[in-house]
Amino acid sequence: MRTARVALVIFCLSAGLVAQSARTQTASVHMPAGSKPATDSAAPATDRPSLDATMFDLQRVTVATDSDIADLDVEKWKSGWRTAWLKNGAHKQQAQQVAESLQRNLHDAMPGLISDVQTSRGSVSTTFKLYNDLSVVVESLDALVAQTRAYGKKGESGPLANDYAALSRIRQDVSSYIQVTAASQEPKTKAPNSEEPPGTMLPKKAATRPGKKKTAALDH
């Protein structure tokens, strides 16, 4: 009898394990492939750059650029064989004019435009004004870098080239912000309806003249 009870207990345990295994296999069969647990949640991604971070970066880079331009010693640039055909000091005068124009922009225009963007919380109109002015700065700085490499002292063009690369990157971030923000504010238009709008008159076919057909039949 004792042996029978032990056999019965073992049988019941085995049956329970088999049932549990069957339930596990059934659940795995009905679970879609590649499904994730319910606790996982995918956060929506956004392509719009952080405007606050971009403005902070722009303020930092403009200050560094202004300092690097001030460090240029254009008056001590020498005229080598590259400028032998130019008038005396022409390249120095051009570089000095570009440098002074950049410094005026970085001192006067740029800070106010950055403040306007921050105050308006990134409105498209104020951000676009900043983008236009930043484009002028980037293009002028590119010209100054080229002049410094050609006629300046050794090592003067390196910091300016780094400033140019940083401002170009920031300009791209501002452009991306404007594009994404403007697209999100555009009204969603419905697809054009293929049906004719109410009250539209369809062209009528030309009316036939049965009288002439009968006359023609009688003549034959």
mmCIF file of the C-alpha atoms, coordinates in Angstrom:
data_MODEL
# 
_entry.id   MODEL 
# 
loop_
_atom_site.group_PDB 
_atom_site.id 
_atom_site.type_symbol 
_atom_site.label_atom_id 
_atom_site.label_alt_id 
_atom_site.label_comp_id 
_atom_site.label_asym_id 
_atom_site.label_entity_id 
_atom_site.label_seq_id 
_atom_site.pdbx_PDB_ins_code 
_atom_site.Cartn_x 
_atom_site.Cartn_y 
_atom_site.Cartn_z 
_atom_site.occupancy 
_atom_site.B_iso_or_equiv 
_atom_site.pdbx_formal_charge 
_atom_site.auth_seq_id 
_atom_site.auth_comp_id 
_atom_site.auth_asym_id 
_atom_site.auth_atom_id 
_atom_site.pdbx_PDB_model_num 
ATOM 1   C CA . MET A 1 1   ? 0.000   0.000  0.000    1.00 0.00 ? 1   MET A CA 1 
ATOM 2   C CA . ARG A 1 2   ? 2.802   2.360  0.844    1.00 0.00 ? 2   ARG A CA 1 
ATOM 3   C CA . THR A 1 3   ? 4.364   1.736  -2.547   1.00 0.00 ? 3   THR A CA 1 
ATOM 4   C CA . ALA A 1 4   ? 1.034   2.459  -4.217   1.00 0.00 ? 4   ALA A CA 1 
ATOM 5   C CA . ARG A 1 5   ? 0.723   5.785  -2.414   1.00 0.00 ? 5   ARG A CA 1 
ATOM 6   C CA . VAL A 1 6   ? 4.220   6.841  -3.443   1.00 0.00 ? 6   VAL A CA 1 
ATOM 7   C CA . ALA A 1 7   ? 3.481   5.883  -7.043   1.00 0.00 ? 7   ALA A CA 1 
ATOM 8   C CA . LEU A 1 8   ? 0.253   7.906  -6.910   1.00 0.00 ? 8   LEU A CA 1 
ATOM 9   C CA . VAL A 1 9   ? 2.049   11.006 -5.581   1.00 0.00 ? 9   VAL A CA 1 
ATOM 10  C CA . ILE A 1 10  ? 4.724   10.754 -8.281   1.00 0.00 ? 10  ILE A CA 1 
ATOM 11  C CA . PHE A 1 11  ? 2.030   10.401 -10.932  1.00 0.00 ? 11  PHE A CA 1 
ATOM 12  C CA . CYS A 1 12  ? 0.205   13.517 -9.704   1.00 0.00 ? 12  CYS A CA 1 
ATOM 13  C CA . LEU A 1 13  ? 3.413   15.567 -9.646   1.00 0.00 ? 13  LEU A CA 1 
ATOM 14  C CA . SER A 1 14  ? 4.313   14.439 -13.154  1.00 0.00 ? 14  SER A CA 1 
ATOM 15  C CA . ALA A 1 15  ? 0.853   15.316 -14.426  1.00 0.00 ? 15  ALA A CA 1 
ATOM 16  C CA . GLY A 1 16  ? 1.129   18.808 -12.919  1.00 0.00 ? 16  GLY A CA 1 
ATOM 17  C CA . LEU A 1 17  ? 4.498   19.426 -14.536  1.00 0.00 ? 17  LEU A CA 1 
ATOM 18  C CA . VAL A 1 18  ? 3.209   18.235 -17.891  1.00 0.00 ? 18  VAL A CA 1 
ATOM 19  C CA . ALA A 1 19  ? 0.206   20.588 -17.663  1.00 0.00 ? 19  ALA A CA 1 
ATOM 20  C CA . GLN A 1 20  ? 2.377   23.536 -16.713  1.00 0.00 ? 20  GLN A CA 1 
ATOM 21  C CA . SER A 1 21  ? 4.745   22.834 -19.627  1.00 0.00 ? 21  SER A CA 1 
ATOM 22  C CA . ALA A 1 22  ? 1.793   22.634 -21.998  1.00 0.00 ? 22  ALA A CA 1 
ATOM 23  C CA . ARG A 1 23  ? 0.479   26.009 -20.827  1.00 0.00 ? 23  ARG A CA 1 
ATOM 24  C CA . THR A 1 24  ? 3.906   27.575 -21.310  1.00 0.00 ? 24  THR A CA 1 
ATOM 25  C CA . GLN A 1 25  ? 4.206   26.202 -24.837  1.00 0.00 ? 25  GLN A CA 1 
ATOM 26  C CA . THR A 1 26  ? 0.698   27.403 -25.709  1.00 0.00 ? 26  THR A CA 1 
ATOM 27  C CA . ALA A 1 27  ? 1.478   30.909 -24.488  1.00 0.00 ? 27  ALA A CA 1 
ATOM 28  C CA . SER A 1 28  ? 4.688   31.011 -26.505  1.00 0.00 ? 28  SER A CA 1 
ATOM 29  C CA . VAL A 1 29  ? 2.849   29.874 -29.617  1.00 0.00 ? 29  VAL A CA 1 
ATOM 30  C CA . HIS A 1 30  ? 0.194   32.601 -29.339  1.00 0.00 ? 30  HIS A CA 1 
ATOM 31  C CA . MET A 1 31  ? 2.731   35.346 -28.570  1.00 0.00 ? 31  MET A CA 1 
ATOM 32  C CA . PRO A 1 32  ? 3.609   37.254 -31.797  1.00 0.00 ? 32  PRO A CA 1 
ATOM 33  C CA . ALA A 1 33  ? 7.170   36.985 -32.950  1.00 0.00 ? 33  ALA A CA 1 
ATOM 34  C CA . GLY A 1 34  ? 9.321   39.895 -31.855  1.00 0.00 ? 34  GLY A CA 1 
ATOM 35  C CA . SER A 1 35  ? 6.749   41.096 -29.324  1.00 0.00 ? 35  SER A CA 1 
ATOM 36  C CA . LYS A 1 36  ? 8.019   42.946 -26.258  1.00 0.00 ? 36  LYS A CA 1 
ATOM 37  C CA . PRO A 1 37  ? 6.743   42.894 -22.689  1.00 0.00 ? 37  PRO A CA 1 
ATOM 38  C CA . ALA A 1 38  ? 3.979   45.305 -21.844  1.00 0.00 ? 38  ALA A CA 1 
ATOM 39  C CA . THR A 1 39  ? 6.324   47.272 -19.596  1.00 0.00 ? 39  THR A CA 1 
ATOM 40  C CA . ASP A 1 40  ? 8.440   48.417 -22.553  1.00 0.00 ? 40  ASP A CA 1 
ATOM 41  C CA . SER A 1 41  ? 7.363   51.692 -24.107  1.00 0.00 ? 41  SER A CA 1 
ATOM 42  C CA . ALA A 1 42  ? 8.916   53.417 -27.080  1.00 0.00 ? 42  ALA A CA 1 
ATOM 43  C CA . ALA A 1 43  ? 9.304   57.155 -26.607  1.00 0.00 ? 43  ALA A CA 1 
ATOM 44  C CA . PRO A 1 44  ? 8.436   59.231 -29.679  1.00 0.00 ? 44  PRO A CA 1 
ATOM 45  C CA . ALA A 1 45  ? 11.538  60.561 -31.370  1.00 0.00 ? 45  ALA A CA 1 
ATOM 46  C CA . THR A 1 46  ? 11.875  64.154 -32.494  1.00 0.00 ? 46  THR A CA 1 
ATOM 47  C CA . ASP A 1 47  ? 14.163  65.591 -35.147  1.00 0.00 ? 47  ASP A CA 1 
ATOM 48  C CA . ARG A 1 48  ? 13.922  69.200 -33.947  1.00 0.00 ? 48  ARG A CA 1 
ATOM 49  C CA . PRO A 1 49  ? 17.138  70.409 -32.295  1.00 0.00 ? 49  PRO A CA 1 
ATOM 50  C CA . SER A 1 50  ? 17.012  71.981 -28.833  1.00 0.00 ? 50  SER A CA 1 
ATOM 51  C CA . LEU A 1 51  ? 16.835  75.716 -29.470  1.00 0.00 ? 51  LEU A CA 1 
ATOM 52  C CA . ASP A 1 52  ? 17.992  76.655 -25.962  1.00 0.00 ? 52  ASP A CA 1 
ATOM 53  C CA . ALA A 1 53  ? 21.133  74.559 -26.339  1.00 0.00 ? 53  ALA A CA 1 
ATOM 54  C CA . THR A 1 54  ? 21.730  75.969 -29.825  1.00 0.00 ? 54  THR A CA 1 
ATOM 55  C CA . MET A 1 55  ? 21.441  79.581 -28.623  1.00 0.00 ? 55  MET A CA 1 
ATOM 56  C CA . PHE A 1 56  ? 23.783  78.909 -25.713  1.00 0.00 ? 56  PHE A CA 1 
ATOM 57  C CA . ASP A 1 57  ? 26.284  77.353 -28.110  1.00 0.00 ? 57  ASP A CA 1 
ATOM 58  C CA . LEU A 1 58  ? 25.956  80.295 -30.497  1.00 0.00 ? 58  LEU A CA 1 
ATOM 59  C CA . GLN A 1 59  ? 26.642  82.814 -27.740  1.00 0.00 ? 59  GLN A CA 1 
ATOM 60  C CA . ARG A 1 60  ? 29.758  80.930 -26.701  1.00 0.00 ? 60  ARG A CA 1 
ATOM 61  C CA . VAL A 1 61  ? 31.124  80.579 -30.246  1.00 0.00 ? 61  VAL A CA 1 
ATOM 62  C CA . THR A 1 62  ? 30.461  84.204 -31.226  1.00 0.00 ? 62  THR A CA 1 
ATOM 63  C CA . VAL A 1 63  ? 32.435  85.421 -28.209  1.00 0.00 ? 63  VAL A CA 1 
ATOM 64  C CA . ALA A 1 64  ? 35.329  83.124 -29.146  1.00 0.00 ? 64  ALA A CA 1 
ATOM 65  C CA . THR A 1 65  ? 35.160  84.247 -32.789  1.00 0.00 ? 65  THR A CA 1 
ATOM 66  C CA . ASP A 1 66  ? 35.256  87.913 -31.818  1.00 0.00 ? 66  ASP A CA 1 
ATOM 67  C CA . SER A 1 67  ? 38.321  87.261 -29.673  1.00 0.00 ? 67  SER A CA 1 
ATOM 68  C CA . ASP A 1 68  ? 40.103  85.363 -32.458  1.00 0.00 ? 68  ASP A CA 1 
ATOM 69  C CA . ILE A 1 69  ? 39.417  88.165 -34.950  1.00 0.00 ? 69  ILE A CA 1 
ATOM 70  C CA . ALA A 1 70  ? 40.776  90.730 -32.486  1.00 0.00 ? 70  ALA A CA 1 
ATOM 71  C CA . ASP A 1 71  ? 43.985  88.697 -32.236  1.00 0.00 ? 71  ASP A CA 1 
ATOM 72  C CA . LEU A 1 72  ? 44.688  89.159 -35.944  1.00 0.00 ? 72  LEU A CA 1 
ATOM 73  C CA . ASP A 1 73  ? 47.599  91.485 -36.652  1.00 0.00 ? 73  ASP A CA 1 
ATOM 74  C CA . VAL A 1 74  ? 46.700  92.416 -40.210  1.00 0.00 ? 74  VAL A CA 1 
ATOM 75  C CA . GLU A 1 75  ? 49.052  95.410 -40.297  1.00 0.00 ? 75  GLU A CA 1 
ATOM 76  C CA . LYS A 1 76  ? 52.057  93.123 -39.967  1.00 0.00 ? 76  LYS A CA 1 
ATOM 77  C CA . TRP A 1 77  ? 51.053  90.857 -42.826  1.00 0.00 ? 77  TRP A CA 1 
ATOM 78  C CA . LYS A 1 78  ? 53.727  90.810 -45.481  1.00 0.00 ? 78  LYS A CA 1 
ATOM 79  C CA . SER A 1 79  ? 53.195  90.922 -49.226  1.00 0.00 ? 79  SER A CA 1 
ATOM 80  C CA . GLY A 1 80  ? 54.849  87.889 -50.760  1.00 0.00 ? 80  GLY A CA 1 
ATOM 81  C CA . TRP A 1 81  ? 54.934  86.649 -54.316  1.00 0.00 ? 81  TRP A CA 1 
ATOM 82  C CA . ARG A 1 82  ? 51.204  85.932 -54.119  1.00 0.00 ? 82  ARG A CA 1 
ATOM 83  C CA . THR A 1 83  ? 50.383  89.639 -53.918  1.00 0.00 ? 83  THR A CA 1 
ATOM 84  C CA . ALA A 1 84  ? 53.120  91.092 -56.102  1.00 0.00 ? 84  ALA A CA 1 
ATOM 85  C CA . TRP A 1 85  ? 50.577  92.051 -58.752  1.00 0.00 ? 85  TRP A CA 1 
ATOM 86  C CA . LEU A 1 86  ? 48.276  93.798 -56.261  1.00 0.00 ? 86  LEU A CA 1 
ATOM 87  C CA . LYS A 1 87  ? 48.511  97.379 -55.153  1.00 0.00 ? 87  LYS A CA 1 
ATOM 88  C CA . ASN A 1 88  ? 50.560  97.941 -52.031  1.00 0.00 ? 88  ASN A CA 1 
ATOM 89  C CA . GLY A 1 89  ? 48.515  96.905 -48.995  1.00 0.00 ? 89  GLY A CA 1 
ATOM 90  C CA . ALA A 1 90  ? 45.350  96.066 -50.958  1.00 0.00 ? 90  ALA A CA 1 
ATOM 91  C CA . HIS A 1 91  ? 44.950  92.613 -49.428  1.00 0.00 ? 91  HIS A CA 1 
ATOM 92  C CA . LYS A 1 92  ? 45.537  94.036 -45.948  1.00 0.00 ? 92  LYS A CA 1 
ATOM 93  C CA . GLN A 1 93  ? 42.834  96.634 -46.465  1.00 0.00 ? 93  GLN A CA 1 
ATOM 94  C CA . GLN A 1 94  ? 40.345  94.023 -47.659  1.00 0.00 ? 94  GLN A CA 1 
ATOM 95  C CA . ALA A 1 95  ? 41.066  91.735 -44.717  1.00 0.00 ? 95  ALA A CA 1 
ATOM 96  C CA . GLN A 1 96  ? 40.783  94.625 -42.272  1.00 0.00 ? 96  GLN A CA 1 
ATOM 97  C CA . GLN A 1 97  ? 37.418  95.662 -43.687  1.00 0.00 ? 97  GLN A CA 1 
ATOM 98  C CA . VAL A 1 98  ? 36.051  92.116 -43.415  1.00 0.00 ? 98  VAL A CA 1 
ATOM 99  C CA . ALA A 1 99  ? 37.359  91.760 -39.864  1.00 0.00 ? 99  ALA A CA 1 
ATOM 100 C CA . GLU A 1 100 ? 35.832  95.066 -38.743  1.00 0.00 ? 100 GLU A CA 1 
ATOM 101 C CA . SER A 1 101 ? 32.489  94.215 -40.374  1.00 0.00 ? 101 SER A CA 1 
ATOM 102 C CA . LEU A 1 102 ? 32.423  90.861 -38.586  1.00 0.00 ? 102 LEU A CA 1 
ATOM 103 C CA . GLN A 1 103 ? 33.213  92.416 -35.235  1.00 0.00 ? 103 GLN A CA 1 
ATOM 104 C CA . ARG A 1 104 ? 30.441  94.999 -35.623  1.00 0.00 ? 104 ARG A CA 1 
ATOM 105 C CA . ASN A 1 105 ? 27.993  92.230 -36.416  1.00 0.00 ? 105 ASN A CA 1 
ATOM 106 C CA . LEU A 1 106 ? 29.120  90.071 -33.508  1.00 0.00 ? 106 LEU A CA 1 
ATOM 107 C CA . HIS A 1 107 ? 28.985  93.052 -31.119  1.00 0.00 ? 107 HIS A CA 1 
ATOM 108 C CA . ASP A 1 108 ? 25.801  94.795 -32.259  1.00 0.00 ? 108 ASP A CA 1 
ATOM 109 C CA . ALA A 1 109 ? 23.483  92.603 -34.353  1.00 0.00 ? 109 ALA A CA 1 
ATOM 110 C CA . MET A 1 110 ? 24.030  89.052 -33.152  1.00 0.00 ? 110 MET A CA 1 
ATOM 111 C CA . PRO A 1 111 ? 23.339  89.474 -29.405  1.00 0.00 ? 111 PRO A CA 1 
ATOM 112 C CA . GLY A 1 112 ? 20.042  91.264 -30.071  1.00 0.00 ? 112 GLY A CA 1 
ATOM 113 C CA . LEU A 1 113 ? 18.894  88.614 -32.540  1.00 0.00 ? 113 LEU A CA 1 
ATOM 114 C CA . ILE A 1 114 ? 19.720  85.822 -30.097  1.00 0.00 ? 114 ILE A CA 1 
ATOM 115 C CA . SER A 1 115 ? 17.774  87.644 -27.370  1.00 0.00 ? 115 SER A CA 1 
ATOM 116 C CA . ASP A 1 116 ? 14.773  88.047 -29.699  1.00 0.00 ? 116 ASP A CA 1 
ATOM 117 C CA . VAL A 1 117 ? 14.730  84.319 -30.426  1.00 0.00 ? 117 VAL A CA 1 
ATOM 118 C CA . GLN A 1 118 ? 14.873  83.464 -26.739  1.00 0.00 ? 118 GLN A CA 1 
ATOM 119 C CA . THR A 1 119 ? 12.167  86.000 -25.819  1.00 0.00 ? 119 THR A CA 1 
ATOM 120 C CA . SER A 1 120 ? 9.824   84.777 -28.570  1.00 0.00 ? 120 SER A CA 1 
ATOM 121 C CA . ARG A 1 121 ? 10.454  81.164 -27.530  1.00 0.00 ? 121 ARG A CA 1 
ATOM 122 C CA . GLY A 1 122 ? 11.698  80.260 -30.952  1.00 0.00 ? 122 GLY A CA 1 
ATOM 123 C CA . SER A 1 123 ? 9.124   81.838 -33.249  1.00 0.00 ? 123 SER A CA 1 
ATOM 124 C CA . VAL A 1 124 ? 9.793   81.097 -36.893  1.00 0.00 ? 124 VAL A CA 1 
ATOM 125 C CA . SER A 1 125 ? 10.020  84.766 -37.919  1.00 0.00 ? 125 SER A CA 1 
ATOM 126 C CA . THR A 1 126 ? 12.611  85.797 -35.308  1.00 0.00 ? 126 THR A CA 1 
ATOM 127 C CA . THR A 1 127 ? 14.613  82.591 -35.762  1.00 0.00 ? 127 THR A CA 1 
ATOM 128 C CA . PHE A 1 128 ? 14.691  83.139 -39.517  1.00 0.00 ? 128 PHE A CA 1 
ATOM 129 C CA . LYS A 1 129 ? 16.094  86.670 -39.016  1.00 0.00 ? 129 LYS A CA 1 
ATOM 130 C CA . LEU A 1 130 ? 18.838  85.170 -36.895  1.00 0.00 ? 130 LEU A CA 1 
ATOM 131 C CA . TYR A 1 131 ? 19.509  82.547 -39.557  1.00 0.00 ? 131 TYR A CA 1 
ATOM 132 C CA . ASN A 1 132 ? 19.930  85.205 -42.245  1.00 0.00 ? 132 ASN A CA 1 
ATOM 133 C CA . ASP A 1 133 ? 22.402  87.203 -40.161  1.00 0.00 ? 133 ASP A CA 1 
ATOM 134 C CA . LEU A 1 134 ? 24.274  84.053 -39.159  1.00 0.00 ? 134 LEU A CA 1 
ATOM 135 C CA . SER A 1 135 ? 24.624  83.158 -42.833  1.00 0.00 ? 135 SER A CA 1 
ATOM 136 C CA . VAL A 1 136 ? 26.251  86.541 -43.505  1.00 0.00 ? 136 VAL A CA 1 
ATOM 137 C CA . VAL A 1 137 ? 28.672  85.961 -40.624  1.00 0.00 ? 137 VAL A CA 1 
ATOM 138 C CA . VAL A 1 138 ? 29.578  82.479 -41.830  1.00 0.00 ? 138 VAL A CA 1 
ATOM 139 C CA . GLU A 1 139 ? 30.224  83.616 -45.407  1.00 0.00 ? 139 GLU A CA 1 
ATOM 140 C CA . SER A 1 140 ? 32.291  86.622 -44.324  1.00 0.00 ? 140 SER A CA 1 
ATOM 141 C CA . LEU A 1 141 ? 34.297  84.495 -41.913  1.00 0.00 ? 141 LEU A CA 1 
ATOM 142 C CA . ASP A 1 142 ? 34.993  82.011 -44.695  1.00 0.00 ? 142 ASP A CA 1 
ATOM 143 C CA . ALA A 1 143 ? 36.491  84.813 -46.784  1.00 0.00 ? 143 ALA A CA 1 
ATOM 144 C CA . LEU A 1 144 ? 38.574  86.027 -43.843  1.00 0.00 ? 144 LEU A CA 1 
ATOM 145 C CA . VAL A 1 145 ? 39.917  82.528 -43.220  1.00 0.00 ? 145 VAL A CA 1 
ATOM 146 C CA . ALA A 1 146 ? 41.018  82.288 -46.843  1.00 0.00 ? 146 ALA A CA 1 
ATOM 147 C CA . GLN A 1 147 ? 42.790  85.656 -46.658  1.00 0.00 ? 147 GLN A CA 1 
ATOM 148 C CA . THR A 1 148 ? 44.466  84.731 -43.381  1.00 0.00 ? 148 THR A CA 1 
ATOM 149 C CA . ARG A 1 149 ? 45.758  81.470 -44.805  1.00 0.00 ? 149 ARG A CA 1 
ATOM 150 C CA . ALA A 1 150 ? 47.175  83.243 -47.829  1.00 0.00 ? 150 ALA A CA 1 
ATOM 151 C CA . TYR A 1 151 ? 48.731  86.323 -46.243  1.00 0.00 ? 151 TYR A CA 1 
ATOM 152 C CA . GLY A 1 152 ? 48.560  86.035 -42.452  1.00 0.00 ? 152 GLY A CA 1 
ATOM 153 C CA . LYS A 1 153 ? 51.042  84.837 -39.901  1.00 0.00 ? 153 LYS A CA 1 
ATOM 154 C CA . LYS A 1 154 ? 51.539  81.179 -39.182  1.00 0.00 ? 154 LYS A CA 1 
ATOM 155 C CA . GLY A 1 155 ? 48.912  79.894 -36.769  1.00 0.00 ? 155 GLY A CA 1 
ATOM 156 C CA . GLU A 1 156 ? 46.449  82.784 -37.220  1.00 0.00 ? 156 GLU A CA 1 
ATOM 157 C CA . SER A 1 157 ? 44.100  80.899 -39.538  1.00 0.00 ? 157 SER A CA 1 
ATOM 158 C CA . GLY A 1 158 ? 43.671  77.831 -37.296  1.00 0.00 ? 158 GLY A CA 1 
ATOM 159 C CA . PRO A 1 159 ? 41.391  79.371 -34.630  1.00 0.00 ? 159 PRO A CA 1 
ATOM 160 C CA . LEU A 1 160 ? 39.340  81.175 -37.278  1.00 0.00 ? 160 LEU A CA 1 
ATOM 161 C CA . ALA A 1 161 ? 38.874  77.931 -39.217  1.00 0.00 ? 161 ALA A CA 1 
ATOM 162 C CA . ASN A 1 162 ? 37.585  76.269 -36.050  1.00 0.00 ? 162 ASN A CA 1 
ATOM 163 C CA . ASP A 1 163 ? 35.184  79.165 -35.497  1.00 0.00 ? 163 ASP A CA 1 
ATOM 164 C CA . TYR A 1 164 ? 33.954  78.844 -39.060  1.00 0.00 ? 164 TYR A CA 1 
ATOM 165 C CA . ALA A 1 165 ? 33.283  75.122 -38.635  1.00 0.00 ? 165 ALA A CA 1 
ATOM 166 C CA . ALA A 1 166 ? 31.410  75.678 -35.357  1.00 0.00 ? 166 ALA A CA 1 
ATOM 167 C CA . LEU A 1 167 ? 29.254  78.498 -36.755  1.00 0.00 ? 167 LEU A CA 1 
ATOM 168 C CA . SER A 1 168 ? 28.449  76.449 -39.863  1.00 0.00 ? 168 SER A CA 1 
ATOM 169 C CA . ARG A 1 169 ? 27.254  73.592 -37.646  1.00 0.00 ? 169 ARG A CA 1 
ATOM 170 C CA . ILE A 1 170 ? 25.109  75.954 -35.579  1.00 0.00 ? 170 ILE A CA 1 
ATOM 171 C CA . ARG A 1 171 ? 23.629  77.473 -38.738  1.00 0.00 ? 171 ARG A CA 1 
ATOM 172 C CA . GLN A 1 172 ? 22.620  73.975 -39.848  1.00 0.00 ? 172 GLN A CA 1 
ATOM 173 C CA . ASP A 1 173 ? 20.953  73.363 -36.472  1.00 0.00 ? 173 ASP A CA 1 
ATOM 174 C CA . VAL A 1 174 ? 19.023  76.636 -36.767  1.00 0.00 ? 174 VAL A CA 1 
ATOM 175 C CA . SER A 1 175 ? 17.972  75.713 -40.294  1.00 0.00 ? 175 SER A CA 1 
ATOM 176 C CA . SER A 1 176 ? 16.721  72.302 -39.134  1.00 0.00 ? 176 SER A CA 1 
ATOM 177 C CA . TYR A 1 177 ? 14.767  73.929 -36.298  1.00 0.00 ? 177 TYR A CA 1 
ATOM 178 C CA . ILE A 1 178 ? 13.065  76.350 -38.675  1.00 0.00 ? 178 ILE A CA 1 
ATOM 179 C CA . GLN A 1 179 ? 12.185  73.601 -41.124  1.00 0.00 ? 179 GLN A CA 1 
ATOM 180 C CA . VAL A 1 180 ? 10.683  71.251 -38.525  1.00 0.00 ? 180 VAL A CA 1 
ATOM 181 C CA . THR A 1 181 ? 8.822   74.026 -36.687  1.00 0.00 ? 181 THR A CA 1 
ATOM 182 C CA . ALA A 1 182 ? 7.359   75.489 -39.871  1.00 0.00 ? 182 ALA A CA 1 
ATOM 183 C CA . ALA A 1 183 ? 6.226   72.054 -41.042  1.00 0.00 ? 183 ALA A CA 1 
ATOM 184 C CA . SER A 1 184 ? 4.484   71.372 -37.725  1.00 0.00 ? 184 SER A CA 1 
ATOM 185 C CA . GLN A 1 185 ? 2.554   74.653 -37.998  1.00 0.00 ? 185 GLN A CA 1 
ATOM 186 C CA . GLU A 1 186 ? 1.317   74.097 -41.527  1.00 0.00 ? 186 GLU A CA 1 
ATOM 187 C CA . PRO A 1 187 ? -2.397  73.186 -41.786  1.00 0.00 ? 187 PRO A CA 1 
ATOM 188 C CA . LYS A 1 188 ? -3.108  69.650 -42.864  1.00 0.00 ? 188 LYS A CA 1 
ATOM 189 C CA . THR A 1 189 ? -4.876  69.739 -46.247  1.00 0.00 ? 189 THR A CA 1 
ATOM 190 C CA . LYS A 1 190 ? -7.292  67.043 -47.307  1.00 0.00 ? 190 LYS A CA 1 
ATOM 191 C CA . ALA A 1 191 ? -6.780  65.085 -50.481  1.00 0.00 ? 191 ALA A CA 1 
ATOM 192 C CA . PRO A 1 192 ? -8.778  66.515 -53.404  1.00 0.00 ? 192 PRO A CA 1 
ATOM 193 C CA . ASN A 1 193 ? -12.162 64.821 -53.835  1.00 0.00 ? 193 ASN A CA 1 
ATOM 194 C CA . SER A 1 194 ? -12.651 63.040 -57.106  1.00 0.00 ? 194 SER A CA 1 
ATOM 195 C CA . GLU A 1 195 ? -16.418 63.666 -57.033  1.00 0.00 ? 195 GLU A CA 1 
ATOM 196 C CA . GLU A 1 196 ? -17.838 66.779 -58.592  1.00 0.00 ? 196 GLU A CA 1 
ATOM 197 C CA . PRO A 1 197 ? -18.806 69.466 -56.040  1.00 0.00 ? 197 PRO A CA 1 
ATOM 198 C CA . PRO A 1 198 ? -22.528 70.198 -55.560  1.00 0.00 ? 198 PRO A CA 1 
ATOM 199 C CA . GLY A 1 199 ? -24.040 72.371 -58.240  1.00 0.00 ? 199 GLY A CA 1 
ATOM 200 C CA . THR A 1 200 ? -21.475 71.510 -60.881  1.00 0.00 ? 200 THR A CA 1 
ATOM 201 C CA . MET A 1 201 ? -23.063 71.231 -64.289  1.00 0.00 ? 201 MET A CA 1 
ATOM 202 C CA . LEU A 1 202 ? -21.721 68.499 -66.512  1.00 0.00 ? 202 LEU A CA 1 
ATOM 203 C CA . PRO A 1 203 ? -21.387 69.374 -70.205  1.00 0.00 ? 203 PRO A CA 1 
ATOM 204 C CA . LYS A 1 204 ? -24.377 68.213 -72.243  1.00 0.00 ? 204 LYS A CA 1 
ATOM 205 C CA . LYS A 1 205 ? -24.082 66.327 -75.471  1.00 0.00 ? 205 LYS A CA 1 
ATOM 206 C CA . ALA A 1 206 ? -25.216 68.059 -78.607  1.00 0.00 ? 206 ALA A CA 1 
ATOM 207 C CA . ALA A 1 207 ? -28.903 67.393 -79.283  1.00 0.00 ? 207 ALA A CA 1 
ATOM 208 C CA . THR A 1 208 ? -29.711 65.309 -82.346  1.00 0.00 ? 208 THR A CA 1 
ATOM 209 C CA . ARG A 1 209 ? -32.213 66.449 -84.950  1.00 0.00 ? 209 ARG A CA 1 
ATOM 210 C CA . PRO A 1 210 ? -34.527 63.479 -85.639  1.00 0.00 ? 210 PRO A CA 1 
ATOM 211 C CA . GLY A 1 211 ? -36.411 65.380 -88.321  1.00 0.00 ? 211 GLY A CA 1 
ATOM 212 C CA . LYS A 1 212 ? -33.524 65.287 -90.715  1.00 0.00 ? 212 LYS A CA 1 
ATOM 213 C CA . LYS A 1 213 ? -32.990 61.561 -90.166  1.00 0.00 ? 213 LYS A CA 1 
ATOM 214 C CA . LYS A 1 214 ? -36.625 60.815 -91.115  1.00 0.00 ? 214 LYS A CA 1 
ATOM 215 C CA . THR A 1 215 ? -36.361 62.955 -94.207  1.00 0.00 ? 215 THR A CA 1 
ATOM 216 C CA . ALA A 1 216 ? -33.260 61.134 -95.302  1.00 0.00 ? 216 ALA A CA 1 
ATOM 217 C CA . ALA A 1 217 ? -35.022 57.782 -94.865  1.00 0.00 ? 217 ALA A CA 1 
ATOM 218 C CA . LEU A 1 218 ? -37.966 58.872 -97.041  1.00 0.00 ? 218 LEU A CA 1 
ATOM 219 C CA . ASP A 1 219 ? -35.682 60.047 -99.834  1.00 0.00 ? 219 ASP A CA 1 
ATOM 220 C CA . HIS A 1 220 ? -34.220 56.551 -100.126 1.00 0.00 ? 220 HIS A CA 1 
# 
